[in-house]
Amino acid sequence: MPKVKFIPQNREVEVEAGTTLLNAADAAGLYIEGDCAGKGTCGKCRVKMIKGGDAEPTAAEKKHLSKKELLGGWVLACQRKIEKDSIVEVPIQKDAHSRKITLAGGIEKLEAEPVIKKTHVKLDRPSVKDQTADLERLLGALGKEDLTVKPRELNALPKMLREHKFSVTATISGNRIISFEPDDTSDQMYGVAFDIGTTTIVGSLLDLKTASVIAVSATTNPQNIYGADVISRITHANQGKEQLQQLQNKVIEAANDIIKDLLKKTKIARDRIYEIVAVGNTTMSHLFMGIDPTYLAPAPFVPVYSRALDVEAAEIGLKINPAGRVTFLPNIAGYVGSDTLGVILATKMDQRSDNCAAIDIGTNGELVLKTRDTLMACSTAAGPAFEGAQIRQGMRAAAGAIEAVAYKDNDIKVTTIDNVPACGICGSGLIDAAAALLQAGLIEPSGRFFNFEENPEKVSDHFKNRLRRGKTGIEFVLVPAAESDIGEDIVLTQNDVRELQLAKGAIYAGLMILIKEAGIQEKDLDQILLAGAFGNYVSRESALTIGLLPQLPIDKIKAVGNAAGDGARVALASKSERDRAVKLPHQVKHMELSTRLDFQEFFIEAISFPKI
Ligand code: FES
């Protein structure tokens, strides 16, 4: 079997001849960026063959790679099959998670009301006169005779008592003792809150005694290899038990990596983590629990379950205290998951008496509207454009991503994350770029680029060399090759603008349906909350300029950070909040947009940009 060595990560793996480089990298535990599940359509899984890459380029490689790149050994990892020993250079992935980590713990103060209880007791030693059994002796001291315990945990008790002078701490979850620890460990009680995103997984370690977030870690959701969107993953799961297991393994491994990182950062012992509370969209929730989400894909989009699911950590392979509990918060509907519930929980929207909308833009776009009379939610098929997918040089918000574009002094200026040379464009940059080009008159309200070929005299000198005809139509050069990090121009294409229009049109139309259904008007909105990393970094002015949001005064639009993840933290920290989370789905009216004829009307209206 041929061997493949990946550098500079220095990982080596042996694979069957004919295995793609993408799958070989996966087998070596390496993640290679790509959005199309290996179909060869996104062109993002570029790697460089140092040895063993002398096969003819495939049609997809010829389409996505320039002649210079092909000659330089660049290939698409999903297209290139390994036939002999190879050495492959994988570009170092830029850290795309720092913003999500920064936003974690955005809630000012969490109330500590842990579900888990730890009690330390010092027992009387048994004697011939007092032959009470160990467990009954302990329960008597705890004053809780009705607690249960499994043989696995009970087995550890007798020796522990005798080796530690009958000083023991019992950890109690509900009516069950889940662990015995020698001596007094009652001040060591931790839990992890997970936000399981389609693209990114974020874990926060909480000290349950104080409800404080003590460390945060994030990673790419490695299910990405099966596609950037939930439908691709459902399709993969639908192929059989093995494929479903692959998807569950990927997400559980990623969660375990995050736990490992959190423990390394804090030097806390693994078995002192007793609880995990997770949120995610409904598909993520199913895959995390290993439940087949097949019937979520076709209408009527029915999930297997919507209630909170509670399992033992060891049951699904999560490496915390083996008897620790894992709770995935309830989903609202097939495409409105516990992440949206988390937004409601963290922002306390349900308790507001004014008119407030929340928009959480990630790989999908979820919307919530609270008015005096109703609380409603829906999901729009906005697509992952705001995460950089389906955008020619789209990328996630990592160093080098164009994050801001401004039209100033008759020129278009770009700013990148960390002010390093540009290597692509992220969601906030995409919206800014469209807004700036609209202001400059280079994009028309219809979304078409200004036809500079018919009216060359109307293009200012500044833009003469930047507006040009590319392979797929007119495009605008945001950063020339000489200044970019990737040795090629970074452009905004006509297709990128179209993708943006579809995404923003879907979100706006979804919001309009909720507003109509609630019997209010746009102007009646008292506040719009923008949730998620995207919501935090997007320019509110640009979002208004392109018509992503209703035309409200800017001070009515507020970023609330990673509210979905905050929801998981709130529910982990507080029993009352967890109880509230369990009941919340019953208060939320779900609006299914696919059956609404007026959605199409709003959508078509919203696709155009507002006139400047
Ligand atoms: S082209 Fe390879 S993953 Fe998309």
Coordinates of C-alpha atoms and ligand atoms in Angstrom, one line a residue:
M1 CA 0.0 0.0 0.0
P2 CA 1.4 3.5 -0.8
K3 CA 2.5 5.8 2.0
V4 CA 1.6 9.4 2.1
K5 CA 3.5 11.9 4.2
F6 CA 1.9 15.3 4.9
I7 CA 4.2 18.2 5.6
P8 CA 4.7 20.4 7.6
Q9 CA 2.4 18.6 9.9
N10 CA 4.7 15.5 9.6
R11 CA 1.9 12.9 9.6
E12 CA 2.2 9.7 7.6
V13 CA -0.4 7.2 6.6
E14 CA -0.6 4.1 4.5
V15 CA -3.7 3.8 2.3
E16 CA -5.1 1.6 -0.4
A17 CA -4.0 2.6 -3.9
G18 CA -6.8 4.8 -5.4
T19 CA -7.6 6.6 -2.1
T20 CA -8.0 10.4 -2.6
L21 CA -5.6 12.7 -0.9
L22 CA -8.6 14.2 1.0
N23 CA -9.5 10.8 2.5
A24 CA -5.8 10.0 3.2
A25 CA -5.5 13.3 5.1
D26 CA -8.6 12.5 7.0
A27 CA -7.1 9.1 7.9
A28 CA -4.0 10.9 9.1
G29 CA -6.2 13.2 11.3
L30 CA -5.6 16.3 9.2
Y31 CA -8.4 18.6 8.1
I32 CA -8.2 20.0 4.6
E33 CA -10.5 22.9 3.9
G34 CA -13.3 22.3 1.3
D35 CA -16.9 23.0 0.9
C36 CA -18.3 20.6 -1.6
A37 CA -17.7 17.2 0.1
G38 CA -15.1 16.2 -2.5
K39 CA -17.2 16.8 -5.6
G40 CA -14.5 19.0 -7.2
T41 CA -16.8 22.0 -7.5
C42 CA -15.5 24.4 -4.8
G43 CA -11.8 24.3 -5.7
K44 CA -10.8 25.0 -2.1
C45 CA -9.0 21.8 -1.1
R46 CA -5.7 22.9 -2.7
V47 CA -2.5 21.1 -1.6
K48 CA 0.9 20.8 -3.2
M49 CA 2.4 17.5 -4.3
I50 CA 6.1 17.5 -3.5
K51 CA 6.5 13.8 -4.6
G52 CA 4.3 11.4 -6.4
G53 CA 2.2 13.9 -8.2
D54 CA 3.0 13.3 -11.8
A55 CA -0.5 12.1 -12.9
E56 CA -2.4 14.2 -15.5
P57 CA -4.6 16.9 -13.9
T58 CA -8.3 16.1 -13.7
A59 CA -10.9 18.3 -15.4
A60 CA -11.8 19.8 -12.0
E61 CA -8.2 20.6 -11.4
K62 CA -7.8 22.3 -14.8
K63 CA -11.0 24.3 -14.0
H64 CA -9.9 25.6 -10.6
L65 CA -6.1 25.8 -10.9
S66 CA -4.1 28.1 -13.1
K67 CA -1.5 26.7 -15.5
K68 CA 1.2 28.1 -13.2
E69 CA -0.4 26.4 -10.2
L70 CA -0.6 23.0 -12.0
L71 CA 3.0 23.3 -13.1
G72 CA 4.0 24.2 -9.5
G73 CA 2.5 20.8 -8.3
W74 CA -0.8 22.2 -6.9
V75 CA -3.7 19.7 -7.0
L76 CA -7.2 19.4 -5.5
A77 CA -7.0 16.9 -2.6
C78 CA -10.4 15.5 -3.3
Q79 CA -9.6 14.8 -7.0
R80 CA -6.1 13.4 -6.7
K81 CA -5.8 9.7 -6.2
I82 CA -2.8 8.1 -4.5
E83 CA -1.1 5.4 -6.6
K84 CA 2.5 5.5 -5.1
D85 CA 4.4 6.9 -2.2
S86 CA 3.8 10.6 -2.0
I87 CA 4.8 13.7 -0.1
V88 CA 2.1 16.4 0.1
E89 CA 2.4 19.9 1.5
V90 CA -0.8 21.1 3.2
P91 CA -1.0 24.8 3.6
I92 CA -1.3 25.6 7.4
Q93 CA -4.9 26.4 8.2
K94 CA -5.3 29.9 9.5
D95 CA -7.0 30.0 12.9
A96 CA -10.6 30.6 12.0
H97 CA -11.9 30.3 15.6
S98 CA -10.4 33.1 17.5
R99 CA -13.5 35.3 17.1
K100 CA -15.8 32.5 18.3
I101 CA -13.5 32.0 21.3
T102 CA -13.4 35.7 22.0
L103 CA -17.2 35.9 22.0
A104 CA -17.7 33.0 24.4
G105 CA -18.8 33.9 27.8
G106 CA -20.4 37.1 26.5
I107 CA -23.1 36.9 29.2
E108 CA -22.1 39.3 31.9
K109 CA -22.9 37.3 35.0
L110 CA -24.2 33.7 35.1
E111 CA -26.0 32.6 38.2
A112 CA -24.6 29.5 39.8
E113 CA -27.3 27.0 40.6
P114 CA -25.6 23.7 39.7
V115 CA -27.6 20.6 38.8
I116 CA -24.7 18.5 40.2
K117 CA -24.2 18.4 44.0
K118 CA -21.1 17.3 45.8
T119 CA -21.1 16.5 49.5
H120 CA -18.2 15.6 51.7
V121 CA -18.8 13.4 54.7
K122 CA -16.6 11.8 57.3
L123 CA -18.1 8.5 58.4
D124 CA -17.8 6.6 61.6
R125 CA -15.7 3.5 61.2
P126 CA -17.6 0.2 61.3
S127 CA -17.1 -2.1 64.3
V128 CA -18.4 -5.4 65.5
K129 CA -21.1 -3.4 67.2
D130 CA -21.9 -1.4 64.1
Q131 CA -21.8 -3.6 61.1
T132 CA -23.8 -1.2 58.8
A133 CA -22.9 -1.7 55.2
D134 CA -20.7 0.9 53.5
L135 CA -23.3 2.3 51.2
E136 CA -26.0 2.5 53.9
R137 CA -23.5 4.2 56.3
L138 CA -22.7 6.8 53.6
L139 CA -26.4 7.4 52.7
G140 CA -27.2 7.8 56.3
A141 CA -24.5 10.4 56.7
L142 CA -25.8 12.2 53.6
G143 CA -29.3 12.0 55.0
K144 CA -30.5 10.7 51.6
E145 CA -31.5 7.1 51.9
D146 CA -33.3 7.0 48.6
L147 CA -30.3 7.8 46.4
T148 CA -29.3 5.1 43.8
V149 CA -25.9 4.0 42.7
K150 CA -24.7 1.7 40.0
P151 CA -22.5 -1.3 40.8
R152 CA -19.7 0.2 38.7
E153 CA -19.4 3.2 41.0
L154 CA -20.2 1.3 44.2
N155 CA -17.3 -1.1 43.6
A156 CA -14.8 1.8 44.2
L157 CA -16.3 2.7 47.6
P158 CA -15.0 0.1 50.2
K159 CA -11.3 0.4 49.4
M160 CA -11.6 4.2 49.1
L161 CA -13.2 4.5 52.5
R162 CA -10.6 2.4 54.2
E163 CA -7.6 4.0 52.5
H164 CA -8.8 7.5 53.3
K165 CA -10.0 7.3 56.9
F166 CA -13.6 7.1 55.9
S167 CA -13.5 10.6 54.4
V168 CA -15.3 10.7 51.0
T169 CA -17.1 13.0 48.7
A170 CA -20.2 11.9 46.8
T171 CA -21.2 13.5 43.6
I172 CA -25.0 13.5 43.0
S173 CA -26.9 14.0 39.8
G174 CA -30.6 13.9 40.2
N175 CA -31.3 11.0 42.6
R176 CA -28.2 9.1 41.7
I177 CA -24.6 9.0 43.1
I178 CA -22.4 9.2 40.0
S179 CA -19.1 9.1 41.7
F180 CA -17.2 8.7 44.9
E181 CA -13.9 10.5 45.5
P182 CA -11.5 10.3 48.4
D183 CA -11.4 13.1 50.9
D184 CA -12.9 16.5 50.3
T185 CA -13.2 17.4 46.6
S186 CA -16.4 19.3 46.9
D187 CA -14.9 22.5 45.5
Q188 CA -13.9 20.8 42.3
M189 CA -17.0 20.7 40.1
Y190 CA -16.8 21.4 36.4
G191 CA -18.9 21.2 33.2
V192 CA -18.5 21.9 29.5
A193 CA -21.0 23.8 27.4
F194 CA -20.8 23.0 23.7
D195 CA -22.1 24.9 20.7
I196 CA -22.1 22.3 18.0
G197 CA -22.1 24.4 14.8
T198 CA -22.2 23.0 11.3
T199 CA -18.9 24.7 10.6
T200 CA -17.4 25.3 14.1
I201 CA -17.6 23.6 17.4
V202 CA -17.0 25.8 20.5
G203 CA -16.6 24.4 24.0
S204 CA -16.5 26.4 27.3
L205 CA -15.3 25.0 30.6
L206 CA -17.3 26.2 33.5
D207 CA -16.6 26.1 37.2
L208 CA -20.0 25.0 38.4
K209 CA -19.5 26.3 41.9
T210 CA -19.1 29.9 40.6
A211 CA -20.7 29.6 37.1
S212 CA -17.6 31.3 35.7
V213 CA -16.2 30.4 32.3
I214 CA -12.6 29.4 32.9
A215 CA -11.4 28.3 29.4
V216 CA -12.7 28.2 25.9
S217 CA -11.6 26.1 22.9
A218 CA -12.9 25.8 19.4
T219 CA -12.3 23.6 16.3
T220 CA -13.6 23.1 12.8
N221 CA -16.5 20.6 12.7
P222 CA -14.6 17.7 11.0
Q223 CA -17.9 16.5 9.5
N224 CA -17.0 19.1 6.9
I225 CA -15.4 16.3 4.9
Y226 CA -18.9 15.1 4.1
G227 CA -20.1 18.6 3.0
A228 CA -20.4 22.1 4.3
D229 CA -24.1 22.1 4.7
V230 CA -26.5 20.0 6.7
I231 CA -28.2 18.4 3.7
S232 CA -25.0 16.9 2.5
R233 CA -24.4 15.4 5.9
I234 CA -28.0 14.0 6.1
T235 CA -27.4 12.5 2.6
H236 CA -24.2 10.8 3.9
A237 CA -25.9 9.5 7.0
N238 CA -28.7 8.2 4.9
Q239 CA -26.3 5.8 3.1
G240 CA -26.2 3.4 6.0
K241 CA -25.2 2.7 9.6
E242 CA -21.5 2.9 8.9
Q243 CA -21.8 6.4 7.4
L244 CA -24.0 7.6 10.3
Q245 CA -21.4 6.2 12.7
Q246 CA -18.7 8.1 10.7
L247 CA -20.5 11.4 11.2
Q248 CA -21.1 10.7 14.9
N249 CA -17.4 9.7 15.4
K250 CA -16.2 12.9 13.8
V251 CA -18.2 15.2 16.0
I252 CA -17.5 13.2 19.2
E253 CA -13.7 13.2 18.4
A254 CA -13.8 16.9 17.9
A255 CA -15.6 17.4 21.2
N256 CA -13.0 15.2 22.9
D257 CA -10.2 17.2 21.3
I258 CA -11.8 20.4 22.7
I259 CA -12.1 18.8 26.2
K260 CA -8.5 17.7 26.0
D261 CA -7.4 21.2 25.2
L262 CA -9.6 22.7 28.0
L263 CA -8.0 20.3 30.5
K264 CA -4.5 21.2 29.2
K265 CA -5.2 24.9 29.6
T266 CA -6.6 24.6 33.1
K267 CA -4.8 21.5 34.6
I268 CA -8.1 20.2 35.8
A269 CA -8.6 16.4 36.1
R270 CA -10.8 14.9 33.5
D271 CA -13.0 13.0 36.0
R272 CA -13.9 16.3 37.7
I273 CA -16.0 17.2 34.7
Y274 CA -19.5 15.9 35.5
E275 CA -21.7 17.5 33.0
I276 CA -22.0 18.6 29.4
V277 CA -24.8 20.7 28.0
A278 CA -24.9 21.1 24.2
V279 CA -26.8 23.1 21.7
G280 CA -26.8 22.9 17.9
N281 CA -29.1 22.8 14.9
T282 CA -31.5 19.8 14.8
T283 CA -29.2 17.9 12.4
M284 CA -26.2 18.4 14.6
S285 CA -28.2 17.3 17.6
H286 CA -29.2 14.0 15.9
L287 CA -25.7 13.3 14.6
F288 CA -24.1 14.1 18.0
M289 CA -26.4 11.5 19.6
G290 CA -25.9 9.0 16.7
I291 CA -29.5 9.2 15.5
D292 CA -30.3 9.0 11.8
P293 CA -31.6 12.4 10.6
T294 CA -32.7 11.1 7.2
Y295 CA -36.3 12.3 7.5
L296 CA -35.2 15.8 8.2
A297 CA -34.2 16.3 4.6
P298 CA -37.5 15.8 2.6
A299 CA -40.8 17.5 3.4
P300 CA -42.4 17.5 5.9
F301 CA -38.9 17.8 7.6
V302 CA -39.7 15.6 10.6
P303 CA -37.0 15.1 13.3
V304 CA -36.8 11.8 15.2
Y305 CA -37.2 13.8 18.5
S306 CA -37.3 17.4 19.6
R307 CA -37.1 17.0 23.5
A308 CA -33.9 17.4 25.4
L309 CA -31.9 14.2 25.2
D310 CA -29.9 13.1 28.3
V311 CA -27.3 10.3 28.2
E312 CA -24.3 9.1 30.1
A313 CA -21.0 10.5 28.7
A314 CA -19.5 7.1 28.2
E315 CA -22.5 6.0 26.2
I316 CA -21.5 8.3 23.3
G317 CA -17.8 8.2 23.9
L318 CA -17.3 11.6 25.5
K319 CA -14.3 11.6 27.7
I320 CA -15.3 13.2 31.0
N321 CA -16.2 11.5 34.2
P322 CA -17.6 8.2 32.7
A323 CA -20.8 8.6 34.7
G324 CA -21.1 12.3 33.8
R325 CA -24.3 13.4 32.1
V326 CA -24.7 14.9 28.6
T327 CA -27.7 16.9 27.8
F328 CA -28.5 18.2 24.3
L329 CA -31.1 20.9 24.8
P330 CA -34.4 20.6 22.9
N331 CA -35.0 21.5 19.3
I332 CA -37.9 23.6 18.2
A333 CA -38.4 22.1 14.8
G334 CA -36.6 20.2 12.0
Y335 CA -34.6 23.3 11.0
V336 CA -34.9 25.4 14.2
G337 CA -32.6 23.7 16.7
S338 CA -31.5 24.1 20.2
D339 CA -29.0 26.7 19.0
T340 CA -32.0 29.1 18.3
L341 CA -33.4 28.1 21.7
G342 CA -30.1 29.0 23.2
V343 CA -30.4 32.5 21.6
I344 CA -33.8 32.9 23.2
L345 CA -32.6 31.6 26.6
A346 CA -29.5 33.8 26.7
T347 CA -31.1 37.0 25.5
K348 CA -34.3 36.4 27.6
M349 CA -36.3 37.4 24.5
D350 CA -39.2 35.4 25.7
Q351 CA -39.5 37.7 28.7
R352 CA -39.6 40.9 26.7
S353 CA -42.8 42.9 26.2
D354 CA -41.6 45.0 23.2
N355 CA -41.1 44.0 19.6
C356 CA -37.8 42.3 19.2
A357 CA -36.2 40.2 16.4
A358 CA -33.1 38.1 16.6
I359 CA -31.1 37.0 13.6
D360 CA -28.5 34.3 14.0
I361 CA -26.5 34.0 10.8
G362 CA -24.2 31.0 10.5
T363 CA -24.2 28.2 8.0
N364 CA -28.0 28.6 8.1
G365 CA -30.0 31.7 9.1
E366 CA -32.4 31.4 12.0
L367 CA -34.8 34.1 13.0
V368 CA -36.9 34.7 16.1
L369 CA -39.5 37.4 16.6
K370 CA -41.0 38.3 20.0
T371 CA -43.9 40.7 20.2
R372 CA -46.3 41.3 23.1
D373 CA -48.6 38.5 21.8
T374 CA -46.3 36.0 20.3
L375 CA -42.9 34.3 20.1
M376 CA -42.1 32.8 16.7
A377 CA -39.1 31.3 15.0
C378 CA -38.2 30.2 11.5
S379 CA -35.2 29.0 9.5
T380 CA -34.2 30.3 6.1
A381 CA -32.2 28.5 3.5
A382 CA -29.7 31.3 3.5
G383 CA -26.9 28.9 2.6
P384 CA -23.4 29.2 3.9
A385 CA -22.3 32.2 1.9
F386 CA -21.7 34.2 5.0
E387 CA -19.2 31.5 6.2
G388 CA -17.4 32.0 2.9
A389 CA -18.8 28.9 1.1
Q390 CA -19.9 29.3 -2.5
I391 CA -17.9 32.5 -2.8
R392 CA -15.0 32.3 -5.3
Q393 CA -12.4 33.3 -2.8
G394 CA -14.6 33.0 0.3
M395 CA -13.1 31.9 3.6
R396 CA -13.9 31.9 7.2
A397 CA -13.0 34.8 9.5
A398 CA -9.3 34.0 9.9
A399 CA -6.1 36.1 9.6
G400 CA -5.8 37.5 6.1
A401 CA -9.6 37.5 5.4
I402 CA -10.9 40.7 4.0
E403 CA -13.2 41.7 6.8
A404 CA -14.0 45.3 5.9
V405 CA -14.3 47.2 2.6
A406 CA -15.0 50.9 2.5
Y407 CA -15.9 53.4 -0.3
K408 CA -14.0 56.5 0.7
D409 CA -12.4 59.4 -1.3
N410 CA -13.7 57.9 -4.5
D411 CA -11.7 54.7 -3.8
I412 CA -12.4 51.2 -2.5
K413 CA -10.2 50.3 0.5
V414 CA -10.0 46.9 2.2
T415 CA -8.9 45.9 5.7
T416 CA -8.0 42.3 6.6
I417 CA -8.1 40.5 9.9
D418 CA -4.9 41.0 11.8
N419 CA -3.8 43.5 9.0
V420 CA -1.8 40.9 7.1
P421 CA -1.8 40.4 3.3
A422 CA -5.2 39.3 2.1
C423 CA -5.9 35.7 1.2
G424 CA -9.7 35.7 0.8
I425 CA -12.9 37.3 1.9
C426 CA -15.1 36.5 4.8
G427 CA -18.8 37.1 5.4
S428 CA -18.5 40.6 6.9
G429 CA -16.1 41.6 4.1
L430 CA -18.5 40.3 1.5
I431 CA -21.4 42.5 2.8
D432 CA -19.1 45.5 3.1
A433 CA -17.7 44.9 -0.4
A434 CA -21.2 44.8 -1.9
A435 CA -22.2 47.9 0.1
A436 CA -19.1 49.8 -1.0
L437 CA -19.5 48.9 -4.7
L438 CA -23.1 49.9 -4.5
Q439 CA -22.1 53.3 -3.1
A440 CA -19.5 53.6 -5.8
G441 CA -22.1 52.9 -8.5
L442 CA -20.1 49.8 -9.6
I443 CA -23.0 47.5 -8.7
E444 CA -26.5 48.3 -9.7
P445 CA -29.5 47.8 -7.4
S446 CA -30.4 44.7 -9.5
G447 CA -27.1 43.2 -8.4
R448 CA -25.5 43.4 -11.8
F449 CA -22.0 44.9 -12.2
F450 CA -22.0 48.2 -14.0
N451 CA -21.4 47.4 -17.7
F452 CA -18.1 49.2 -18.1
E453 CA -17.6 47.8 -21.6
E454 CA -20.6 49.7 -22.9
N455 CA -19.9 52.8 -20.9
P456 CA -16.2 53.0 -20.3
E457 CA -16.2 56.8 -20.0
K458 CA -18.4 56.5 -16.9
V459 CA -15.9 54.5 -14.9
S460 CA -13.6 56.6 -12.8
D461 CA -9.8 56.3 -13.3
H462 CA -9.5 54.7 -9.9
F463 CA -11.5 51.7 -11.0
K464 CA -10.5 51.4 -14.7
N465 CA -8.1 48.5 -13.9
R466 CA -10.1 47.0 -11.1
L467 CA -13.4 46.4 -12.9
R468 CA -12.8 43.8 -15.6
R469 CA -14.2 40.8 -17.4
G470 CA -13.1 37.6 -15.8
K471 CA -13.8 33.9 -16.7
T472 CA -17.3 34.0 -15.4
G473 CA -18.4 37.6 -16.1
I474 CA -17.6 41.0 -14.8
E475 CA -15.6 41.1 -11.5
F476 CA -14.0 43.7 -9.3
V477 CA -10.4 43.3 -8.0
L478 CA -10.4 44.0 -4.3
V479 CA -6.7 43.2 -3.8
P480 CA -4.2 42.9 -6.7
A481 CA -2.0 39.8 -6.8
A482 CA 1.1 41.8 -5.9
E483 CA -0.4 42.8 -2.6
S484 CA -2.2 39.5 -1.8
D485 CA -0.9 36.6 0.2
I486 CA -1.9 34.0 -2.4
G487 CA -0.1 35.4 -5.5
E488 CA -3.3 36.1 -7.3
D489 CA -5.9 38.8 -7.5
I490 CA -8.6 38.7 -4.9
V491 CA -11.8 39.5 -6.7
L492 CA -15.5 39.9 -6.1
T493 CA -17.3 38.1 -8.9
Q494 CA -20.8 38.6 -10.3
N495 CA -21.6 35.1 -9.0
D496 CA -20.4 36.1 -5.5
V497 CA -22.8 39.1 -5.6
R498 CA -25.6 36.8 -6.7
E499 CA -24.9 34.3 -3.8
L500 CA -25.0 37.2 -1.4
Q501 CA -28.3 38.4 -2.9
L502 CA -29.9 35.0 -2.5
A503 CA -28.7 34.7 1.1
K504 CA -29.7 38.2 2.2
G505 CA -33.0 37.9 0.3
A506 CA -33.9 34.6 2.2
I507 CA -33.1 36.2 5.6
Y508 CA -35.1 39.4 4.8
A509 CA -38.0 37.4 3.4
G510 CA -38.1 35.1 6.5
L511 CA -38.2 38.1 8.8
M512 CA -41.0 39.7 6.8
I513 CA -43.1 36.5 7.1
L514 CA -42.6 36.6 10.9
I515 CA -43.5 40.3 11.0
K516 CA -46.6 39.8 8.9
E517 CA -47.7 36.8 10.9
A518 CA -47.3 38.8 14.1
G519 CA -49.5 41.5 12.7
I520 CA -46.9 44.3 13.0
Q521 CA -44.8 46.2 10.5
E522 CA -41.1 46.7 10.1
K523 CA -41.2 50.1 11.7
D524 CA -42.7 48.6 14.8
L525 CA -39.6 46.7 15.6
D526 CA -38.0 48.1 18.8
Q527 CA -34.8 46.1 18.4
I528 CA -33.0 43.7 16.2
L529 CA -30.4 41.4 17.9
L530 CA -27.6 40.1 15.7
A531 CA -26.3 36.8 17.1
G532 CA -23.2 34.8 16.3
A533 CA -19.7 35.8 15.4
F534 CA -20.9 37.1 12.1
G535 CA -23.5 39.3 13.7
N536 CA -20.9 40.7 16.0
Y537 CA -18.5 41.7 13.3
V538 CA -20.7 42.7 10.4
S539 CA -21.0 46.4 9.8
R540 CA -24.6 47.5 10.7
E541 CA -24.3 50.3 8.2
S542 CA -23.4 47.9 5.4
A543 CA -26.1 45.4 6.4
L544 CA -28.6 48.3 6.1
T545 CA -27.1 49.5 2.8
I546 CA -27.5 46.1 1.1
G547 CA -31.0 45.6 2.6
L548 CA -30.1 42.6 4.7
L549 CA -32.0 44.3 7.6
P550 CA -35.1 46.4 7.6
Q551 CA -34.4 50.2 7.4
L552 CA -34.4 51.0 11.1
P553 CA -32.3 53.6 13.0
I554 CA -28.9 52.0 13.5
D555 CA -29.1 52.2 17.3
K556 CA -32.0 49.7 17.2
I557 CA -29.6 47.1 15.9
K558 CA -27.5 45.4 18.5
A559 CA -24.9 42.6 18.3
V560 CA -25.2 40.1 21.1
G561 CA -22.2 37.8 20.5
N562 CA -22.5 34.0 20.4
A563 CA -25.9 33.9 22.0
A564 CA -26.5 30.2 21.1
G565 CA -23.4 29.2 22.9
D566 CA -24.3 31.5 25.8
G567 CA -27.6 29.6 26.0
A568 CA -25.7 26.3 26.5
R569 CA -23.6 28.0 29.3
V570 CA -26.7 29.4 31.0
A571 CA -28.4 26.0 31.0
L572 CA -25.2 24.4 32.3
A573 CA -24.7 26.9 35.1
S574 CA -28.3 26.9 36.4
K575 CA -30.9 24.3 37.1
S576 CA -33.7 26.8 36.8
E577 CA -32.5 28.0 33.4
R578 CA -32.2 24.4 32.2
D579 CA -35.7 23.7 33.3
R580 CA -36.8 26.9 31.5
A581 CA -34.9 25.6 28.3
V582 CA -36.8 22.4 28.5
K583 CA -40.2 24.2 28.5
L584 CA -39.3 26.9 26.0
P585 CA -40.1 25.0 22.8
H586 CA -43.7 24.8 23.8
Q587 CA -43.9 28.6 23.8
V588 CA -42.3 29.1 20.4
K589 CA -44.5 29.0 17.3
H590 CA -42.6 27.5 14.5
M591 CA -43.2 29.0 11.0
E592 CA -42.5 26.7 8.1
L593 CA -41.5 28.9 5.2
S594 CA -41.4 26.3 2.4
T595 CA -45.2 26.2 2.2
R596 CA -45.6 30.0 2.2
L597 CA -46.4 31.4 -1.2
D598 CA -45.8 34.9 0.1
F599 CA -42.2 33.9 1.0
Q600 CA -41.4 33.9 -2.7
E601 CA -42.9 37.3 -3.1
F602 CA -40.9 38.8 -0.2
F603 CA -37.8 36.9 -1.4
I604 CA -38.0 38.3 -5.0
E605 CA -38.6 41.8 -3.6
A606 CA -35.6 41.4 -1.2
I607 CA -33.1 40.1 -3.7
S608 CA -32.5 43.5 -5.2
F609 CA -30.4 46.0 -3.3
P610 CA -32.0 49.3 -2.0
K611 CA -31.4 52.3 -4.2
I612 CA -28.6 54.5 -2.9
Ligands
FES1 S1 -13.0 20.8 -4.8 FE1 -12.2 19.5 -3.3 S2 -13.5 19.7 -1.6 FE2 -14.4 21.0 -3.1

